[in-house]
């Protein structure tokens, strides 16, 4: 059964480069794909964000330190690593939001430099459910920006995974999100 049309699902960055075998893999990143596939059929509005960097993005380093938020080259626009995970079902009417497209600027949030907030408002969305990769970066920033944009925000706890750099960043991100007023639920507990 479909959920209320004022609810939207935001699926963050489930791209090949963030899954095992990719350029910037998240442990178990691919394990959430079936969970997300089961969720996405239930929402009228489903948003898929993607990291979509130019080849010379400012976050890229040949000697990435991770801790300082320098990363190996990843999710270069149009590359196979930037493609959604091959098993991820992207409905034909889904909204695809590309972010991090400015070479000079990092953008972890799906709301940063995009029209996502306006697009959701146009559809009458008041509450968003956030899932995807990675808990400590793009999920956290997207969920916190959703709160700032005025949406009631819920994170699907069994449909996120952390890259966990530095170690503990995943748990710290969960705390930060809770402090920001974000609720956490298991996807199986959604009515
Ligand atoms: C991400 C690091 C760099 C993410 C994106 O999707 O969480 N993390 N770019
Ligand atoms: Zn990135």
JSON list of C-alpha atoms and ligand atoms in Angstrom, two decimals:
[
{"chain": "A", "resi": 1, "resn": "UNK", "atom": "CA", "xyz": [0.00, 0.00, 0.00]},
{"chain": "A", "resi": 2, "resn": "UNK", "atom": "CA", "xyz": [1.18, 3.53, -0.80]},
{"chain": "A", "resi": 3, "resn": "UNK", "atom": "CA", "xyz": [1.98, 5.88, 2.03]},
{"chain": "A", "resi": 4, "resn": "UNK", "atom": "CA", "xyz": [0.44, 9.32, 2.42]},
{"chain": "A", "resi": 5, "resn": "UNK", "atom": "CA", "xyz": [1.45, 11.57, -0.53]},
{"chain": "A", "resi": 6, "resn": "UNK", "atom": "CA", "xyz": [2.89, 14.14, 1.89]},
{"chain": "A", "resi": 7, "resn": "UNK", "atom": "CA", "xyz": [5.67, 11.62, 2.63]},
{"chain": "A", "resi": 8, "resn": "UNK", "atom": "CA", "xyz": [8.73, 11.31, 0.39]},
{"chain": "A", "resi": 9, "resn": "UNK", "atom": "CA", "xyz": [11.63, 8.86, 0.38]},
{"chain": "A", "resi": 10, "resn": "UNK", "atom": "CA", "xyz": [15.13, 10.27, -0.18]},
{"chain": "A", "resi": 11, "resn": "UNK", "atom": "CA", "xyz": [17.67, 7.64, -1.21]},
{"chain": "A", "resi": 12, "resn": "UNK", "atom": "CA", "xyz": [21.18, 9.02, -0.82]},
{"chain": "A", "resi": 13, "resn": "UNK", "atom": "CA", "xyz": [24.09, 8.02, -3.09]},
{"chain": "A", "resi": 14, "resn": "UNK", "atom": "CA", "xyz": [23.61, 4.26, -3.56]},
{"chain": "A", "resi": 15, "resn": "UNK", "atom": "CA", "xyz": [26.22, 4.30, -6.31]},
{"chain": "A", "resi": 16, "resn": "UNK", "atom": "CA", "xyz": [28.74, 1.67, -7.37]},
{"chain": "A", "resi": 17, "resn": "UNK", "atom": "CA", "xyz": [31.72, 3.66, -6.08]},
{"chain": "A", "resi": 18, "resn": "UNK", "atom": "CA", "xyz": [30.26, 3.64, -2.54]},
{"chain": "A", "resi": 19, "resn": "UNK", "atom": "CA", "xyz": [29.66, -0.12, -2.61]},
{"chain": "A", "resi": 20, "resn": "UNK", "atom": "CA", "xyz": [32.20, -2.94, -2.12]},
{"chain": "A", "resi": 21, "resn": "UNK", "atom": "CA", "xyz": [34.54, -2.99, -5.13]},
{"chain": "A", "resi": 22, "resn": "UNK", "atom": "CA", "xyz": [34.06, 0.75, -5.76]},
{"chain": "A", "resi": 23, "resn": "UNK", "atom": "CA", "xyz": [36.50, 3.65, -5.41]},
{"chain": "A", "resi": 24, "resn": "UNK", "atom": "CA", "xyz": [35.28, 4.75, -1.96]},
{"chain": "A", "resi": 25, "resn": "UNK", "atom": "CA", "xyz": [33.54, 1.68, -0.59]},
{"chain": "A", "resi": 26, "resn": "UNK", "atom": "CA", "xyz": [31.27, 1.67, 2.43]},
{"chain": "A", "resi": 27, "resn": "UNK", "atom": "CA", "xyz": [31.27, -1.60, 4.37]},
{"chain": "A", "resi": 28, "resn": "UNK", "atom": "CA", "xyz": [28.01, -3.41, 3.59]},
{"chain": "A", "resi": 29, "resn": "UNK", "atom": "CA", "xyz": [26.88, -0.56, 1.35]},
{"chain": "A", "resi": 30, "resn": "UNK", "atom": "CA", "xyz": [25.24, -3.01, -1.05]},
{"chain": "A", "resi": 31, "resn": "UNK", "atom": "CA", "xyz": [23.37, -4.79, 1.77]},
{"chain": "A", "resi": 32, "resn": "UNK", "atom": "CA", "xyz": [20.81, -1.99, 1.99]},
{"chain": "A", "resi": 33, "resn": "UNK", "atom": "CA", "xyz": [19.80, -2.27, -1.68]},
{"chain": "A", "resi": 34, "resn": "UNK", "atom": "CA", "xyz": [17.02, -4.88, -1.14]},
{"chain": "A", "resi": 35, "resn": "UNK", "atom": "CA", "xyz": [15.71, -2.92, 1.85]},
{"chain": "A", "resi": 36, "resn": "UNK", "atom": "CA", "xyz": [15.52, 0.27, -0.24]},
{"chain": "A", "resi": 37, "resn": "UNK", "atom": "CA", "xyz": [13.92, -1.57, -3.19]},
{"chain": "A", "resi": 38, "resn": "UNK", "atom": "CA", "xyz": [11.13, -2.77, -0.89]},
{"chain": "A", "resi": 39, "resn": "UNK", "atom": "CA", "xyz": [10.61, 0.76, 0.46]},
{"chain": "A", "resi": 40, "resn": "UNK", "atom": "CA", "xyz": [10.63, 2.75, -2.77]},
{"chain": "A", "resi": 41, "resn": "UNK", "atom": "CA", "xyz": [7.47, 1.17, -4.21]},
{"chain": "A", "resi": 42, "resn": "UNK", "atom": "CA", "xyz": [5.48, 2.54, -1.26]},
{"chain": "A", "resi": 43, "resn": "UNK", "atom": "CA", "xyz": [6.10, 6.26, -1.79]},
{"chain": "A", "resi": 44, "resn": "UNK", "atom": "CA", "xyz": [4.53, 8.52, -4.42]},
{"chain": "A", "resi": 45, "resn": "UNK", "atom": "CA", "xyz": [7.63, 10.73, -4.34]},
{"chain": "A", "resi": 46, "resn": "UNK", "atom": "CA", "xyz": [11.02, 9.04, -4.40]},
{"chain": "A", "resi": 47, "resn": "UNK", "atom": "CA", "xyz": [14.24, 11.03, -4.72]},
{"chain": "A", "resi": 48, "resn": "UNK", "atom": "CA", "xyz": [17.57, 9.47, -5.60]},
{"chain": "A", "resi": 49, "resn": "UNK", "atom": "CA", "xyz": [20.55, 11.70, -4.94]},
{"chain": "A", "resi": 50, "resn": "UNK", "atom": "CA", "xyz": [23.86, 10.98, -6.60]},
{"chain": "A", "resi": 51, "resn": "UNK", "atom": "CA", "xyz": [27.37, 12.26, -6.04]},
{"chain": "A", "resi": 52, "resn": "UNK", "atom": "CA", "xyz": [28.17, 13.62, -9.51]},
{"chain": "A", "resi": 53, "resn": "UNK", "atom": "CA", "xyz": [31.63, 15.13, -9.54]},
{"chain": "A", "resi": 54, "resn": "UNK", "atom": "CA", "xyz": [33.69, 16.69, -12.32]},
{"chain": "A", "resi": 55, "resn": "UNK", "atom": "CA", "xyz": [36.94, 14.78, -13.01]},
{"chain": "A", "resi": 56, "resn": "UNK", "atom": "CA", "xyz": [38.95, 17.42, -11.10]},
{"chain": "A", "resi": 57, "resn": "UNK", "atom": "CA", "xyz": [36.78, 17.80, -8.00]},
{"chain": "A", "resi": 58, "resn": "UNK", "atom": "CA", "xyz": [38.36, 19.66, -5.06]},
{"chain": "A", "resi": 59, "resn": "UNK", "atom": "CA", "xyz": [37.85, 16.67, -2.70]},
{"chain": "A", "resi": 60, "resn": "UNK", "atom": "CA", "xyz": [39.93, 14.33, -4.87]},
{"chain": "A", "resi": 61, "resn": "UNK", "atom": "CA", "xyz": [43.49, 13.49, -3.88]},
{"chain": "A", "resi": 62, "resn": "UNK", "atom": "CA", "xyz": [46.11, 11.09, -5.24]},
{"chain": "A", "resi": 63, "resn": "UNK", "atom": "CA", "xyz": [47.10, 10.53, -1.58]},
{"chain": "A", "resi": 64, "resn": "UNK", "atom": "CA", "xyz": [43.72, 10.76, 0.15]},
{"chain": "A", "resi": 65, "resn": "UNK", "atom": "CA", "xyz": [43.82, 11.21, 3.93]},
{"chain": "A", "resi": 66, "resn": "UNK", "atom": "CA", "xyz": [40.08, 10.50, 4.47]},
{"chain": "A", "resi": 67, "resn": "UNK", "atom": "CA", "xyz": [40.28, 12.10, 7.94]},
{"chain": "A", "resi": 68, "resn": "UNK", "atom": "CA", "xyz": [40.70, 15.54, 6.38]},
{"chain": "A", "resi": 69, "resn": "UNK", "atom": "CA", "xyz": [37.90, 14.83, 3.90]},
{"chain": "A", "resi": 70, "resn": "UNK", "atom": "CA", "xyz": [40.21, 14.31, 0.97]},
{"chain": "A", "resi": 71, "resn": "UNK", "atom": "CA", "xyz": [39.04, 11.26, -0.94]},
{"chain": "A", "resi": 72, "resn": "UNK", "atom": "CA", "xyz": [40.15, 9.05, -3.78]},
{"chain": "A", "resi": 73, "resn": "UNK", "atom": "CA", "xyz": [38.53, 10.11, -7.06]},
{"chain": "A", "resi": 74, "resn": "UNK", "atom": "CA", "xyz": [34.95, 8.80, -7.00]},
{"chain": "A", "resi": 75, "resn": "UNK", "atom": "CA", "xyz": [31.58, 9.24, -8.68]},
{"chain": "A", "resi": 76, "resn": "UNK", "atom": "CA", "xyz": [32.90, 11.11, -11.68]},
{"chain": "A", "resi": 77, "resn": "UNK", "atom": "CA", "xyz": [29.83, 12.21, -13.66]},
{"chain": "A", "resi": 78, "resn": "UNK", "atom": "CA", "xyz": [28.95, 9.67, -16.33]},
{"chain": "A", "resi": 79, "resn": "UNK", "atom": "CA", "xyz": [31.46, 7.03, -15.18]},
{"chain": "A", "resi": 80, "resn": "UNK", "atom": "CA", "xyz": [30.48, 3.47, -14.30]},
{"chain": "A", "resi": 81, "resn": "UNK", "atom": "CA", "xyz": [31.39, 4.13, -10.65]},
{"chain": "A", "resi": 82, "resn": "UNK", "atom": "CA", "xyz": [28.91, 6.98, -10.53]},
{"chain": "A", "resi": 83, "resn": "UNK", "atom": "CA", "xyz": [26.06, 4.75, -11.75]},
{"chain": "A", "resi": 84, "resn": "UNK", "atom": "CA", "xyz": [23.48, 3.62, -9.24]},
{"chain": "A", "resi": 85, "resn": "UNK", "atom": "CA", "xyz": [24.15, 0.13, -7.85]},
{"chain": "A", "resi": 86, "resn": "UNK", "atom": "CA", "xyz": [23.02, -2.25, -10.60]},
{"chain": "A", "resi": 87, "resn": "UNK", "atom": "CA", "xyz": [20.43, -3.92, -8.32]},
{"chain": "A", "resi": 88, "resn": "UNK", "atom": "CA", "xyz": [18.92, -0.61, -7.14]},
{"chain": "A", "resi": 89, "resn": "UNK", "atom": "CA", "xyz": [15.45, -0.14, -8.61]},
{"chain": "A", "resi": 90, "resn": "UNK", "atom": "CA", "xyz": [14.93, 3.42, -9.77]},
{"chain": "A", "resi": 91, "resn": "UNK", "atom": "CA", "xyz": [11.25, 3.93, -10.69]},
{"chain": "A", "resi": 92, "resn": "UNK", "atom": "CA", "xyz": [10.64, 5.80, -13.95]},
{"chain": "A", "resi": 93, "resn": "UNK", "atom": "CA", "xyz": [8.95, 8.69, -12.13]},
{"chain": "A", "resi": 94, "resn": "UNK", "atom": "CA", "xyz": [11.74, 9.08, -9.56]},
{"chain": "A", "resi": 95, "resn": "UNK", "atom": "CA", "xyz": [13.46, 12.43, -9.10]},
{"chain": "A", "resi": 96, "resn": "UNK", "atom": "CA", "xyz": [17.23, 12.12, -9.64]},
{"chain": "A", "resi": 97, "resn": "UNK", "atom": "CA", "xyz": [19.25, 14.86, -7.95]},
{"chain": "A", "resi": 98, "resn": "UNK", "atom": "CA", "xyz": [22.92, 15.33, -8.92]},
{"chain": "A", "resi": 99, "resn": "UNK", "atom": "CA", "xyz": [25.13, 17.09, -6.39]},
{"chain": "A", "resi": 100, "resn": "UNK", "atom": "CA", "xyz": [28.79, 17.96, -5.95]},
{"chain": "A", "resi": 101, "resn": "UNK", "atom": "CA", "xyz": [28.84, 19.10, -9.58]},
{"chain": "A", "resi": 102, "resn": "UNK", "atom": "CA", "xyz": [30.89, 22.24, -8.82]},
{"chain": "A", "resi": 103, "resn": "UNK", "atom": "CA", "xyz": [34.62, 21.41, -9.00]},
{"chain": "A", "resi": 104, "resn": "UNK", "atom": "CA", "xyz": [35.49, 24.07, -6.41]},
{"chain": "A", "resi": 105, "resn": "UNK", "atom": "CA", "xyz": [32.98, 23.08, -3.72]},
{"chain": "A", "resi": 106, "resn": "UNK", "atom": "CA", "xyz": [32.23, 20.01, -1.63]},
{"chain": "A", "resi": 107, "resn": "UNK", "atom": "CA", "xyz": [28.53, 19.23, -1.33]},
{"chain": "A", "resi": 108, "resn": "UNK", "atom": "CA", "xyz": [27.53, 16.32, 0.88]},
{"chain": "A", "resi": 109, "resn": "UNK", "atom": "CA", "xyz": [23.86, 17.33, 1.10]},
{"chain": "A", "resi": 110, "resn": "UNK", "atom": "CA", "xyz": [21.28, 16.63, -1.57]},
{"chain": "A", "resi": 111, "resn": "UNK", "atom": "CA", "xyz": [19.83, 20.06, -0.78]},
{"chain": "A", "resi": 112, "resn": "UNK", "atom": "CA", "xyz": [23.08, 21.95, -1.40]},
{"chain": "A", "resi": 113, "resn": "UNK", "atom": "CA", "xyz": [23.13, 23.73, -4.76]},
{"chain": "A", "resi": 114, "resn": "UNK", "atom": "CA", "xyz": [20.00, 21.89, -5.96]},
{"chain": "A", "resi": 115, "resn": "UNK", "atom": "CA", "xyz": [16.27, 22.64, -6.21]},
{"chain": "A", "resi": 116, "resn": "UNK", "atom": "CA", "xyz": [15.34, 19.65, -4.04]},
{"chain": "A", "resi": 117, "resn": "UNK", "atom": "CA", "xyz": [13.58, 21.65, -1.30]},
{"chain": "A", "resi": 118, "resn": "UNK", "atom": "CA", "xyz": [11.42, 23.52, -3.84]},
{"chain": "A", "resi": 119, "resn": "UNK", "atom": "CA", "xyz": [10.71, 20.31, -5.79]},
{"chain": "A", "resi": 120, "resn": "UNK", "atom": "CA", "xyz": [9.47, 18.58, -2.63]},
{"chain": "A", "resi": 121, "resn": "UNK", "atom": "CA", "xyz": [7.39, 21.61, -1.61]},
{"chain": "A", "resi": 122, "resn": "UNK", "atom": "CA", "xyz": [5.77, 21.73, -5.07]},
{"chain": "A", "resi": 123, "resn": "UNK", "atom": "CA", "xyz": [4.66, 18.15, -4.57]},
{"chain": "A", "resi": 124, "resn": "UNK", "atom": "CA", "xyz": [3.15, 18.96, -1.18]},
{"chain": "A", "resi": 125, "resn": "UNK", "atom": "CA", "xyz": [5.71, 16.91, 0.74]},
{"chain": "A", "resi": 126, "resn": "UNK", "atom": "CA", "xyz": [5.95, 17.69, 4.46]},
{"chain": "A", "resi": 127, "resn": "UNK", "atom": "CA", "xyz": [7.85, 14.67, 5.78]},
{"chain": "A", "resi": 128, "resn": "UNK", "atom": "CA", "xyz": [10.93, 12.92, 4.38]},
{"chain": "A", "resi": 129, "resn": "UNK", "atom": "CA", "xyz": [12.36, 9.50, 5.10]},
{"chain": "A", "resi": 130, "resn": "UNK", "atom": "CA", "xyz": [16.10, 9.37, 4.47]},
{"chain": "A", "resi": 131, "resn": "UNK", "atom": "CA", "xyz": [18.23, 6.29, 3.73]},
{"chain": "A", "resi": 132, "resn": "UNK", "atom": "CA", "xyz": [21.41, 5.43, 1.82]},
{"chain": "A", "resi": 133, "resn": "UNK", "atom": "CA", "xyz": [25.16, 6.11, 1.98]},
{"chain": "A", "resi": 134, "resn": "UNK", "atom": "CA", "xyz": [27.10, 7.19, 3.88]},
{"chain": "A", "resi": 135, "resn": "UNK", "atom": "CA", "xyz": [25.60, 7.78, 7.35]},
{"chain": "A", "resi": 136, "resn": "UNK", "atom": "CA", "xyz": [28.45, 10.02, 8.49]},
{"chain": "A", "resi": 137, "resn": "UNK", "atom": "CA", "xyz": [28.62, 12.22, 5.37]},
{"chain": "A", "resi": 138, "resn": "UNK", "atom": "CA", "xyz": [25.92, 12.52, 2.74]},
{"chain": "A", "resi": 139, "resn": "UNK", "atom": "CA", "xyz": [23.08, 10.95, 4.76]},
{"chain": "A", "resi": 140, "resn": "UNK", "atom": "CA", "xyz": [23.84, 13.16, 7.78]},
{"chain": "A", "resi": 141, "resn": "UNK", "atom": "CA", "xyz": [24.12, 16.39, 5.81]},
{"chain": "A", "resi": 142, "resn": "UNK", "atom": "CA", "xyz": [21.04, 15.63, 3.69]},
{"chain": "A", "resi": 143, "resn": "UNK", "atom": "CA", "xyz": [18.91, 14.77, 6.75]},
{"chain": "A", "resi": 144, "resn": "UNK", "atom": "CA", "xyz": [20.04, 17.85, 8.72]},
{"chain": "A", "resi": 145, "resn": "UNK", "atom": "CA", "xyz": [19.41, 20.12, 5.71]},
{"chain": "A", "resi": 146, "resn": "UNK", "atom": "CA", "xyz": [15.94, 18.57, 5.38]},
{"chain": "A", "resi": 147, "resn": "UNK", "atom": "CA", "xyz": [15.21, 19.68, 8.96]},
{"chain": "A", "resi": 148, "resn": "UNK", "atom": "CA", "xyz": [16.56, 23.16, 8.18]},
{"chain": "A", "resi": 149, "resn": "UNK", "atom": "CA", "xyz": [14.32, 23.34, 5.10]},
{"chain": "A", "resi": 150, "resn": "UNK", "atom": "CA", "xyz": [11.33, 22.68, 7.35]},
{"chain": "A", "resi": 151, "resn": "UNK", "atom": "CA", "xyz": [10.62, 19.01, 6.65]},
{"chain": "A", "resi": 152, "resn": "UNK", "atom": "CA", "xyz": [9.78, 16.55, 9.38]},
{"chain": "A", "resi": 153, "resn": "UNK", "atom": "CA", "xyz": [12.69, 14.14, 9.00]},
{"chain": "A", "resi": 154, "resn": "UNK", "atom": "CA", "xyz": [13.00, 10.44, 9.74]},
{"chain": "A", "resi": 155, "resn": "UNK", "atom": "CA", "xyz": [16.09, 8.29, 9.10]},
{"chain": "A", "resi": 156, "resn": "UNK", "atom": "CA", "xyz": [15.61, 4.61, 8.25]},
{"chain": "A", "resi": 157, "resn": "UNK", "atom": "CA", "xyz": [18.09, 2.99, 10.58]},
{"chain": "A", "resi": 158, "resn": "UNK", "atom": "CA", "xyz": [18.39, -0.35, 8.78]},
{"chain": "A", "resi": 159, "resn": "UNK", "atom": "CA", "xyz": [18.82, 1.31, 5.38]},
{"chain": "A", "resi": 160, "resn": "UNK", "atom": "CA", "xyz": [21.96, 3.38, 6.06]},
{"chain": "A", "resi": 161, "resn": "UNK", "atom": "CA", "xyz": [25.64, 2.45, 6.36]},
{"chain": "A", "resi": 162, "resn": "UNK", "atom": "CA", "xyz": [28.61, 4.51, 7.56]},
{"chain": "A", "resi": 163, "resn": "UNK", "atom": "CA", "xyz": [32.03, 4.85, 5.97]},
{"chain": "A", "resi": 164, "resn": "UNK", "atom": "CA", "xyz": [33.14, 5.45, 9.58]},
{"chain": "A", "resi": 165, "resn": "UNK", "atom": "CA", "xyz": [36.11, 7.76, 9.03]},
{"chain": "A", "resi": 166, "resn": "UNK", "atom": "CA", "xyz": [37.40, 8.71, 11.44]},
{"chain": "A", "resi": 167, "resn": "UNK", "atom": "CA", "xyz": [36.41, 5.60, 13.42]},
{"chain": "A", "resi": 168, "resn": "UNK", "atom": "CA", "xyz": [33.27, 6.36, 15.41]},
{"chain": "A", "resi": 169, "resn": "UNK", "atom": "CA", "xyz": [32.01, 8.90, 12.88]},
{"chain": "A", "resi": 170, "resn": "UNK", "atom": "CA", "xyz": [28.97, 6.75, 12.13]},
{"chain": "A", "resi": 171, "resn": "UNK", "atom": "CA", "xyz": [27.79, 6.70, 15.75]},
{"chain": "A", "resi": 172, "resn": "UNK", "atom": "CA", "xyz": [28.63, 10.40, 16.18]},
{"chain": "A", "resi": 173, "resn": "UNK", "atom": "CA", "xyz": [26.54, 11.21, 13.11]},
{"chain": "A", "resi": 174, "resn": "UNK", "atom": "CA", "xyz": [23.56, 9.34, 14.57]},
{"chain": "A", "resi": 175, "resn": "UNK", "atom": "CA", "xyz": [23.87, 11.42, 17.77]},
{"chain": "A", "resi": 176, "resn": "UNK", "atom": "CA", "xyz": [24.15, 14.64, 15.78]},
{"chain": "A", "resi": 177, "resn": "UNK", "atom": "CA", "xyz": [21.05, 13.78, 13.77]},
{"chain": "A", "resi": 178, "resn": "UNK", "atom": "CA", "xyz": [19.08, 12.97, 16.92]},
{"chain": "A", "resi": 179, "resn": "UNK", "atom": "CA", "xyz": [20.18, 16.31, 18.43]},
{"chain": "A", "resi": 180, "resn": "UNK", "atom": "CA", "xyz": [18.84, 18.01, 15.30]},
{"chain": "A", "resi": 181, "resn": "UNK", "atom": "CA", "xyz": [15.40, 16.55, 15.97]},
{"chain": "A", "resi": 182, "resn": "UNK", "atom": "CA", "xyz": [15.56, 13.66, 13.52]},
{"chain": "A", "resi": 183, "resn": "UNK", "atom": "CA", "xyz": [13.69, 10.47, 14.39]},
{"chain": "A", "resi": 184, "resn": "UNK", "atom": "CA", "xyz": [15.06, 6.99, 13.70]},
{"chain": "A", "resi": 185, "resn": "UNK", "atom": "CA", "xyz": [12.91, 4.01, 12.71]},
{"chain": "A", "resi": 186, "resn": "UNK", "atom": "CA", "xyz": [13.43, 0.54, 11.32]},
{"chain": "A", "resi": 187, "resn": "UNK", "atom": "CA", "xyz": [11.93, 0.18, 7.83]},
{"chain": "A", "resi": 188, "resn": "UNK", "atom": "CA", "xyz": [9.90, -2.81, 9.08]},
{"chain": "A", "resi": 189, "resn": "UNK", "atom": "CA", "xyz": [8.20, -0.58, 11.67]},
{"chain": "A", "resi": 190, "resn": "UNK", "atom": "CA", "xyz": [6.77, 1.84, 9.09]},
{"chain": "A", "resi": 191, "resn": "UNK", "atom": "CA", "xyz": [2.98, 1.58, 9.19]},
{"chain": "B", "resi": 1, "resn": "LIG", "atom": "C1", "xyz": [30.26, 10.88, 0.28]},
{"chain": "B", "resi": 1, "resn": "LIG", "atom": "C2", "xyz": [32.47, 11.17, 0.80]},
{"chain": "B", "resi": 1, "resn": "LIG", "atom": "C3", "xyz": [32.68, 11.86, -0.36]},
{"chain": "B", "resi": 1, "resn": "LIG", "atom": "C4", "xyz": [28.92, 10.31, 0.65]},
{"chain": "B", "resi": 1, "resn": "LIG", "atom": "C5", "xyz": [30.46, 11.58, -0.89]},
{"chain": "B", "resi": 1, "resn": "LIG", "atom": "O1", "xyz": [28.10, 10.05, -0.27]},
{"chain": "B", "resi": 1, "resn": "LIG", "atom": "O2", "xyz": [28.67, 10.09, 1.86]},
{"chain": "B", "resi": 1, "resn": "LIG", "atom": "N1", "xyz": [31.27, 10.69, 1.13]},
{"chain": "B", "resi": 1, "resn": "LIG", "atom": "N2", "xyz": [31.66, 12.05, -1.21]},
{"chain": "B", "resi": 2, "resn": "LIG", "atom": "ZN1", "xyz": [31.95, 12.88, -3.15]}
]
